[in-house]
Amino acid sequence: MPFPIHRPRRLRQHKIIRDMVRETHLTPDDLIYPMFVTFGKGTRKEISSMPGCFQLSVDEIAKEAQKVHKLGIPAILLFGIPERKDERGSEAYSSKGIVQKAIKAIKDKITELIVITDVCMCEYMSHGHCGIVKKGKILNDPTLDLLAREALSHAKAGADIVAPSDMMDGRIAVIRDILDSNNFEDIPIISYAAKYASAFYGPFREAAESTPSFGDRKSYQMDPANRREALKEVALDIEEGADIVMVKPAMSYMDIISDIKDTFDVPVAAYNVSGEYSMVKAAAKLGWIDEMKIVMELLTSMKRAGADLIFTYHAMDAVKQLNK
Ligand code: PBG
C-alpha cells in the first residue's frame, strides 16, 4: 500500500520546494508577440474584439516594437493590412507593401528583435481567401508562386523568419526553394503545419480585415475532429524543409501539441489565437476571472503540453508578470 508511505503533498508544503520540483518553466524567451501593421501615419486603432491590441501604422509599429523589445520579448510576428486588395493579392509581394515597409522601419530602430512575417494571401485578396479563387474554388498550385514571391519579398526587406499560414499543399517546398536560390538559405521557416479551420480566429479576422467574402476555409484548413492527420501534415512540412512547426489554435488542441512533440524532433510552436485571447479579456472585463492568473496558467499549460514557443497576444502582459 503506497499510503501512508507516499504522500505527494509533502512536496507541496513549502513554496521553495514547490519551485524546486516544478516541471515546466515559462520564460520570456518562449514568447512571440503578433502585431498588425496598417497604412497611414500616426494610426493606433484598437481592435474592438481584442482589447489591448492595435492596428498600427508603420511609424507607430516601429515605436511599439521598441517597447516589445525593451520588455525582453525576443520576437514579433507581423501581419499586414494593405490599403488596396485585389484578386491576386499584389501588395503581399510588392517591395513597397505594408509588411515590407514595416520590417524596414522596425529594423532601422532595433536590430536584435527577431521579425517573423506571416506569409499568407488572405489579408491581400479582395475575396479574403488564402489562395487564388476560380469559379468558387481555392486553387492550390497557382497560389504557390504568389506565396513564394511573398516570402522572398519579406526576406529581401529584412525579415528574420518567414511563417506561411495559408495551408496550401507544397508551399514549404516552394518557399524553401525560392529562398535558397536567392541566397536566403539561412532564413528559417516556421510552418503553420497543423492549422485547423477554427471559430477561434473570429476576432483576428476583424483585426486583419480578412473575413472570406464567401464560403469558409474548410477546403484548406484542417477539420478540428482530426488528430492523426496533424502528424501527416507535420511530417510533410518537415520533409519539405520546415524548421519549426506550429499547432493552431492552442487551447483546444493541446493533444495535438503533445502528439507532435512526442513524434518529431523539431521545435514546436503553439498559436494562442485571437478568440482565446478575447475570451479571457471578456471574462476579465466582467470580473469573472483573475486575468493574469488565467493567462499564466494557460501559457504554462501550452508549454507543458510540449510547445517550445508560444505566439500570444498576451505576451507583453505575461512578460511583465514574469519580471515581477
Ligand atoms: C491568415 C491567418 C489567420 C490567423 C493567422 N494567420 C486567420 C485565418 O486563417 O483565418 C489567425 C490568428 C488568430 O486568430 O489570432 N491565414
Tab-separated table of C-alpha atoms and ligand atoms in Angstrom:
chain	number	residue	atom	x	y	z
A	1	MET	CA	0.000	0.000	0.000
A	2	PRO	CA	1.636	3.257	-1.051
A	3	PHE	CA	-0.171	5.362	1.569
A	4	PRO	CA	0.915	6.430	4.219
A	5	ILE	CA	4.489	5.993	2.936
A	6	HIS	CA	3.793	8.045	-0.168
A	7	ARG	CA	2.319	11.481	0.428
A	8	PRO	CA	2.576	13.659	-2.708
A	9	ARG	CA	1.507	16.611	-0.565
A	10	ARG	CA	4.940	16.549	1.176
A	11	LEU	CA	6.458	18.307	-1.816
A	12	ARG	CA	3.705	20.927	-1.826
A	13	GLN	CA	4.120	22.223	1.706
A	14	HIS	CA	6.724	24.889	1.090
A	15	LYS	CA	6.838	27.451	-1.728
A	16	ILE	CA	10.586	26.993	-2.228
A	17	ILE	CA	10.230	23.240	-2.536
A	18	ARG	CA	7.312	23.672	-4.946
A	19	ASP	CA	9.544	25.919	-7.046
A	20	MET	CA	12.369	23.350	-6.880
A	21	VAL	CA	10.266	20.492	-8.220
A	22	ARG	CA	8.342	22.496	-10.818
A	23	GLU	CA	8.460	20.677	-14.150
A	24	THR	CA	7.580	23.475	-16.531
A	25	HIS	CA	9.051	26.956	-16.634
A	26	LEU	CA	7.651	29.724	-18.775
A	27	THR	CA	10.227	32.347	-19.746
A	28	PRO	CA	10.166	35.480	-21.942
A	29	ASP	CA	12.256	33.542	-24.495
A	30	ASP	CA	9.230	31.351	-25.180
A	31	LEU	CA	7.003	34.195	-26.309
A	32	ILE	CA	6.317	35.797	-29.675
A	33	TYR	CA	4.081	38.857	-29.936
A	34	PRO	CA	1.814	39.158	-33.020
A	35	MET	CA	1.321	42.699	-34.375
A	36	PHE	CA	-0.834	44.296	-37.089
A	37	VAL	CA	0.544	46.951	-39.411
A	38	THR	CA	-1.768	49.189	-41.404
A	39	PHE	CA	-1.440	52.064	-43.878
A	40	GLY	CA	-1.491	55.744	-42.906
A	41	LYS	CA	0.509	57.726	-40.395
A	42	GLY	CA	0.159	58.143	-36.659
A	43	THR	CA	-2.548	55.466	-36.631
A	44	ARG	CA	-3.149	53.498	-33.478
A	45	LYS	CA	-6.552	51.885	-33.745
A	46	GLU	CA	-7.622	49.498	-31.015
A	47	ILE	CA	-9.263	46.276	-32.235
A	48	SER	CA	-12.639	46.227	-30.506
A	49	SER	CA	-12.814	42.447	-30.035
A	50	MET	CA	-9.158	42.302	-28.909
A	51	PRO	CA	-8.723	44.983	-26.243
A	52	GLY	CA	-5.061	45.952	-25.826
A	53	CYS	CA	-4.224	45.033	-29.457
A	54	PHE	CA	-3.937	47.664	-32.154
A	55	GLN	CA	-3.711	48.203	-35.871
A	56	LEU	CA	-0.594	50.358	-36.078
A	57	SER	CA	0.774	52.423	-38.938
A	58	VAL	CA	4.423	51.891	-39.941
A	59	ASP	CA	5.728	54.767	-37.783
A	60	GLU	CA	3.725	53.580	-34.777
A	61	ILE	CA	4.646	49.918	-35.126
A	62	ALA	CA	8.336	50.810	-35.099
A	63	LYS	CA	7.826	52.594	-31.767
A	64	GLU	CA	5.714	49.779	-30.357
A	65	ALA	CA	8.314	47.195	-31.421
A	66	GLN	CA	10.874	49.072	-29.352
A	67	LYS	CA	8.646	48.688	-26.305
A	68	VAL	CA	8.232	44.985	-27.005
A	69	HIS	CA	11.995	44.599	-27.303
A	70	LYS	CA	12.687	46.562	-24.108
A	71	LEU	CA	10.350	44.279	-22.191
A	72	GLY	CA	12.553	41.346	-23.189
A	73	ILE	CA	10.311	39.678	-25.761
A	74	PRO	CA	12.642	38.158	-28.363
A	75	ALA	CA	10.379	38.147	-31.416
A	76	ILE	CA	7.299	39.573	-33.098
A	77	LEU	CA	5.020	38.203	-35.816
A	78	LEU	CA	3.884	40.730	-38.421
A	79	PHE	CA	0.504	40.812	-40.179
A	80	GLY	CA	-0.250	43.396	-42.852
A	81	ILE	CA	-3.459	45.243	-43.637
A	82	PRO	CA	-2.920	46.748	-47.091
A	83	GLU	CA	-4.601	49.854	-48.445
A	84	ARG	CA	-5.723	48.052	-51.589
A	85	LYS	CA	-6.806	44.444	-52.023
A	86	ASP	CA	-7.176	42.668	-55.361
A	87	GLU	CA	-7.736	39.228	-56.885
A	88	ARG	CA	-4.015	38.388	-56.904
A	89	GLY	CA	-3.079	39.976	-53.564
A	90	SER	CA	-0.450	42.158	-55.245
A	91	GLU	CA	0.516	44.064	-52.114
A	92	ALA	CA	1.581	40.825	-50.443
A	93	TYR	CA	4.695	40.516	-52.616
A	94	SER	CA	5.339	44.139	-53.560
A	95	SER	CA	8.635	45.574	-52.321
A	96	LYS	CA	6.566	48.606	-51.295
A	97	GLY	CA	3.961	46.502	-49.462
A	98	ILE	CA	2.891	47.347	-45.958
A	99	VAL	CA	4.742	44.493	-44.236
A	100	GLN	CA	7.900	45.139	-46.225
A	101	LYS	CA	7.814	48.796	-45.119
A	102	ALA	CA	7.188	47.816	-41.512
A	103	ILE	CA	10.106	45.371	-41.443
A	104	LYS	CA	12.459	48.095	-42.673
A	105	ALA	CA	11.125	50.668	-40.193
A	106	ILE	CA	11.480	48.228	-37.289
A	107	LYS	CA	14.943	47.060	-38.351
A	108	ASP	CA	16.059	50.712	-38.671
A	109	LYS	CA	15.333	51.160	-34.976
A	110	ILE	CA	16.195	47.762	-33.483
A	111	THR	CA	18.379	45.046	-34.882
A	112	GLU	CA	18.114	42.497	-32.077
A	113	LEU	CA	14.368	41.955	-32.289
A	114	ILE	CA	13.536	38.908	-34.399
A	115	VAL	CA	10.954	39.803	-37.028
A	116	ILE	CA	8.810	36.906	-38.191
A	117	THR	CA	6.351	37.514	-41.016
A	118	ASP	CA	3.056	35.774	-41.607
A	119	VAL	CA	3.070	34.587	-45.208
A	120	CYS	CA	-0.495	34.328	-46.485
A	121	MET	CA	-2.691	35.844	-49.161
A	122	CYS	CA	-5.979	36.322	-47.271
A	123	GLU	CA	-5.299	39.836	-45.983
A	124	TYR	CA	-4.371	40.977	-49.506
A	125	MET	CA	-7.091	39.301	-51.565
A	126	SER	CA	-10.319	41.166	-52.308
A	127	HIS	CA	-12.263	37.943	-51.559
A	128	GLY	CA	-10.398	37.210	-48.292
A	129	HIS	CA	-9.354	33.637	-49.149
A	130	CYS	CA	-5.811	32.339	-48.661
A	131	GLY	CA	-5.360	31.417	-52.325
A	132	ILE	CA	-6.322	32.290	-55.890
A	133	VAL	CA	-10.037	31.748	-56.476
A	134	LYS	CA	-11.537	30.434	-59.698
A	135	LYS	CA	-15.221	29.554	-60.062
A	136	GLY	CA	-15.613	29.482	-56.283
A	137	LYS	CA	-12.663	27.077	-55.820
A	138	ILE	CA	-9.458	27.924	-53.966
A	139	LEU	CA	-6.661	26.834	-56.285
A	140	ASN	CA	-3.621	25.189	-54.740
A	141	ASP	CA	-0.792	25.107	-57.267
A	142	PRO	CA	-1.219	28.575	-58.839
A	143	THR	CA	-1.195	30.063	-55.316
A	144	LEU	CA	2.233	28.580	-54.523
A	145	ASP	CA	4.025	31.031	-56.807
A	146	LEU	CA	2.424	34.014	-55.033
A	147	LEU	CA	3.339	32.650	-51.604
A	148	ALA	CA	6.928	32.050	-52.686
A	149	ARG	CA	7.163	35.617	-54.018
A	150	GLU	CA	5.665	36.975	-50.790
A	151	ALA	CA	8.156	35.054	-48.621
A	152	LEU	CA	11.076	36.201	-50.782
A	153	SER	CA	9.981	39.844	-50.635
A	154	HIS	CA	9.781	39.610	-46.825
A	155	ALA	CA	13.292	38.165	-46.694
A	156	LYS	CA	14.572	40.897	-49.019
A	157	ALA	CA	13.008	43.535	-46.754
A	158	GLY	CA	14.918	42.080	-43.802
A	159	ALA	CA	12.624	39.509	-42.163
A	160	ASP	CA	14.481	37.028	-39.943
A	161	ILE	CA	11.976	34.171	-40.240
A	162	VAL	CA	9.006	33.545	-42.542
A	163	ALA	CA	5.863	31.781	-41.332
A	164	PRO	CA	3.435	30.534	-44.006
A	165	SER	CA	-0.109	30.209	-42.638
A	166	ASP	CA	-2.094	29.516	-45.802
A	167	MET	CA	-2.331	25.682	-45.652
A	168	MET	CA	-1.789	25.174	-49.395
A	169	ASP	CA	-0.121	21.812	-50.085
A	170	GLY	CA	3.531	22.039	-51.075
A	171	ARG	CA	4.138	25.621	-50.010
A	172	ILE	CA	7.060	24.905	-47.698
A	173	ALA	CA	8.989	23.291	-50.556
A	174	VAL	CA	8.496	26.226	-52.946
A	175	ILE	CA	9.326	28.780	-50.252
A	176	ARG	CA	12.491	26.888	-49.246
A	177	ASP	CA	13.453	26.671	-52.890
A	178	ILE	CA	12.988	30.359	-53.716
A	179	LEU	CA	14.775	31.472	-50.537
A	180	ASP	CA	17.714	29.165	-51.234
A	181	SER	CA	18.086	30.232	-54.840
A	182	ASN	CA	18.229	33.883	-53.707
A	183	ASN	CA	20.949	33.425	-51.074
A	184	PHE	CA	18.500	33.297	-48.176
A	185	GLU	CA	19.376	29.713	-47.231
A	186	ASP	CA	19.829	30.815	-43.601
A	187	ILE	CA	16.288	32.187	-43.204
A	188	PRO	CA	14.248	29.655	-41.190
A	189	ILE	CA	10.651	28.687	-41.957
A	190	ILE	CA	8.055	28.314	-39.210
A	191	SER	CA	5.275	26.325	-40.790
A	192	TYR	CA	1.691	26.668	-39.598
A	193	ALA	CA	1.670	22.904	-40.076
A	194	ALA	CA	-1.402	21.789	-38.143
A	195	LYS	CA	-3.748	24.683	-38.654
A	196	TYR	CA	-7.397	23.923	-38.016
A	197	ALA	CA	-10.497	25.530	-39.554
A	198	SER	CA	-11.409	27.176	-36.286
A	199	ALA	CA	-14.040	29.580	-34.994
A	200	PHE	CA	-11.348	30.840	-32.617
A	201	TYR	CA	-9.970	33.027	-35.453
A	202	GLY	CA	-13.086	35.228	-35.399
A	203	PRO	CA	-11.607	38.322	-33.715
A	204	PHE	CA	-8.431	38.099	-35.846
A	205	ARG	CA	-10.489	38.481	-38.970
A	206	GLU	CA	-11.770	41.788	-37.618
A	207	ALA	CA	-8.179	42.736	-36.733
A	208	ALA	CA	-6.752	41.796	-40.129
A	209	GLU	CA	-9.894	42.583	-42.152
A	210	SER	CA	-9.644	39.157	-43.770
A	211	THR	CA	-13.054	37.534	-43.438
A	212	PRO	CA	-13.742	35.457	-46.581
A	213	SER	CA	-16.447	37.128	-48.701
A	214	PHE	CA	-17.970	33.702	-49.494
A	215	GLY	CA	-17.758	30.207	-48.055
A	216	ASP	CA	-15.251	29.183	-45.408
A	217	ARG	CA	-11.688	27.871	-45.125
A	218	LYS	CA	-12.619	24.195	-44.700
A	219	SER	CA	-11.202	23.156	-48.084
A	220	TYR	CA	-7.686	24.061	-46.921
A	221	GLN	CA	-7.573	24.273	-43.108
A	222	MET	CA	-7.887	21.059	-41.092
A	223	ASP	CA	-11.006	19.509	-39.600
A	224	PRO	CA	-10.947	20.090	-35.801
A	225	ALA	CA	-12.016	16.467	-35.327
A	226	ASN	CA	-8.765	15.079	-36.770
A	227	ARG	CA	-5.751	14.081	-34.704
A	228	ARG	CA	-3.665	11.678	-36.793
A	229	GLU	CA	-3.903	13.967	-39.799
A	230	ALA	CA	-1.884	16.573	-37.863
A	231	LEU	CA	1.067	14.178	-37.775
A	232	LYS	CA	0.818	13.722	-41.523
A	233	GLU	CA	0.759	17.492	-42.124
A	234	VAL	CA	3.777	17.994	-39.861
A	235	ALA	CA	5.747	15.127	-41.441
A	236	LEU	CA	5.180	16.580	-44.913
A	237	ASP	CA	6.205	20.079	-43.846
A	238	ILE	CA	9.384	18.850	-42.155
A	239	GLU	CA	10.232	16.847	-45.262
A	240	GLU	CA	9.711	19.975	-47.365
A	241	GLY	CA	12.058	21.980	-45.143
A	242	ALA	CA	10.138	23.452	-42.194
A	243	ASP	CA	12.486	24.310	-39.310
A	244	ILE	CA	9.781	24.848	-36.689
A	245	VAL	CA	6.222	23.504	-36.844
A	246	MET	CA	3.168	25.139	-35.370
A	247	VAL	CA	-0.152	23.986	-33.976
A	248	LYS	CA	-3.019	26.438	-34.197
A	249	PRO	CA	-5.181	27.161	-32.228
A	250	ALA	CA	-3.595	26.134	-28.919
A	251	MET	CA	-6.084	25.778	-26.046
A	252	SER	CA	-8.412	23.235	-27.626
A	253	TYR	CA	-5.532	21.457	-29.359
A	254	MET	CA	-3.182	20.515	-26.515
A	255	ASP	CA	-3.386	16.843	-27.524
A	256	ILE	CA	-2.082	17.778	-30.964
A	257	ILE	CA	0.821	19.767	-29.469
A	258	SER	CA	1.676	16.792	-27.292
A	259	ASP	CA	1.488	14.247	-30.134
A	260	ILE	CA	3.746	16.353	-32.333
A	261	LYS	CA	6.268	16.935	-29.561
A	262	ASP	CA	6.424	13.172	-28.908
A	263	THR	CA	6.781	12.252	-32.567
A	264	PHE	CA	9.173	14.779	-34.105
A	265	ASP	CA	12.463	16.332	-33.119
A	266	VAL	CA	11.990	19.889	-34.403
A	267	PRO	CA	10.876	22.776	-32.175
A	268	VAL	CA	7.104	23.030	-31.771
A	269	ALA	CA	5.207	26.314	-31.625
A	270	ALA	CA	1.656	26.883	-30.395
A	271	TYR	CA	-0.511	29.793	-31.524
A	272	ASN	CA	-2.681	31.106	-28.703
A	273	VAL	CA	-5.118	32.692	-31.162
A	274	SER	CA	-7.352	35.734	-31.141
A	275	GLY	CA	-10.548	34.024	-29.925
A	276	GLU	CA	-8.686	32.502	-26.993
A	277	TYR	CA	-7.354	35.958	-26.119
A	278	SER	CA	-10.752	37.637	-26.481
A	279	MET	CA	-12.494	35.097	-24.234
A	280	VAL	CA	-10.010	35.775	-21.439
A	281	LYS	CA	-10.283	39.548	-21.932
A	282	ALA	CA	-14.083	39.464	-21.937
A	283	ALA	CA	-14.378	37.325	-18.813
A	284	ALA	CA	-11.811	39.522	-17.054
A	285	LYS	CA	-13.720	42.651	-18.020
A	286	LEU	CA	-16.835	41.182	-16.444
A	287	GLY	CA	-14.843	40.476	-13.293
A	288	TRP	CA	-15.437	36.738	-13.592
A	289	ILE	CA	-11.812	35.616	-13.660
A	290	ASP	CA	-8.405	36.802	-12.489
A	291	GLU	CA	-6.921	37.727	-15.871
A	292	MET	CA	-3.213	37.356	-15.162
A	293	LYS	CA	-3.582	34.107	-13.215
A	294	ILE	CA	-5.577	32.650	-16.089
A	295	VAL	CA	-3.058	33.891	-18.662
A	296	MET	CA	-0.076	32.412	-16.831
A	297	GLU	CA	-1.885	29.103	-16.307
A	298	LEU	CA	-2.852	28.896	-19.975
A	299	LEU	CA	0.619	29.705	-21.282
A	300	THR	CA	2.226	27.282	-18.835
A	301	SER	CA	-0.207	24.561	-19.953
A	302	MET	CA	0.791	25.095	-23.573
A	303	LYS	CA	4.441	24.662	-22.619
A	304	ARG	CA	3.647	21.624	-20.508
A	305	ALA	CA	1.821	20.078	-23.470
A	306	GLY	CA	5.032	20.417	-25.486
A	307	ALA	CA	5.207	23.877	-27.038
A	308	ASP	CA	8.722	25.313	-27.176
A	309	LEU	CA	7.393	28.637	-28.440
A	310	ILE	CA	4.074	30.409	-27.979
A	311	PHE	CA	2.615	33.076	-30.237
A	312	THR	CA	0.374	35.107	-27.960
A	313	TYR	CA	-1.330	38.488	-27.788
A	314	HIS	CA	-0.795	38.245	-24.008
A	315	ALA	CA	3.000	38.368	-24.487
A	316	MET	CA	3.562	41.874	-23.122
A	317	ASP	CA	1.374	41.291	-20.045
A	318	ALA	CA	2.915	37.870	-19.461
A	319	VAL	CA	6.461	39.191	-19.577
A	320	LYS	CA	5.596	41.972	-17.152
A	321	GLN	CA	4.219	39.296	-14.838
A	322	LEU	CA	7.333	37.123	-15.246
A	323	ASN	CA	9.599	40.092	-14.492
A	324	LYS	CA	7.756	40.976	-11.273
B	1	PBG	C1	-4.029	34.001	-42.017
B	1	PBG	C2	-4.038	33.828	-40.550
B	1	PBG	C3	-5.132	33.722	-39.681
B	1	PBG	C4	-4.595	33.704	-38.396
B	1	PBG	C5	-3.221	33.762	-38.524
B	1	PBG	N1	-2.898	33.813	-39.864
B	1	PBG	C6	-6.579	33.739	-39.933
B	1	PBG	C7	-7.235	32.660	-40.655
B	1	PBG	O1	-6.639	31.668	-41.053
B	1	PBG	O2	-8.434	32.844	-40.880
B	1	PBG	C8	-5.379	33.651	-37.122
B	1	PBG	C9	-4.720	34.254	-35.947
B	1	PBG	C10	-5.593	34.474	-34.767
B	1	PBG	O3	-6.805	34.145	-34.759
B	1	PBG	O4	-5.078	35.010	-33.791
B	1	PBG	N2	-4.354	32.899	-42.747
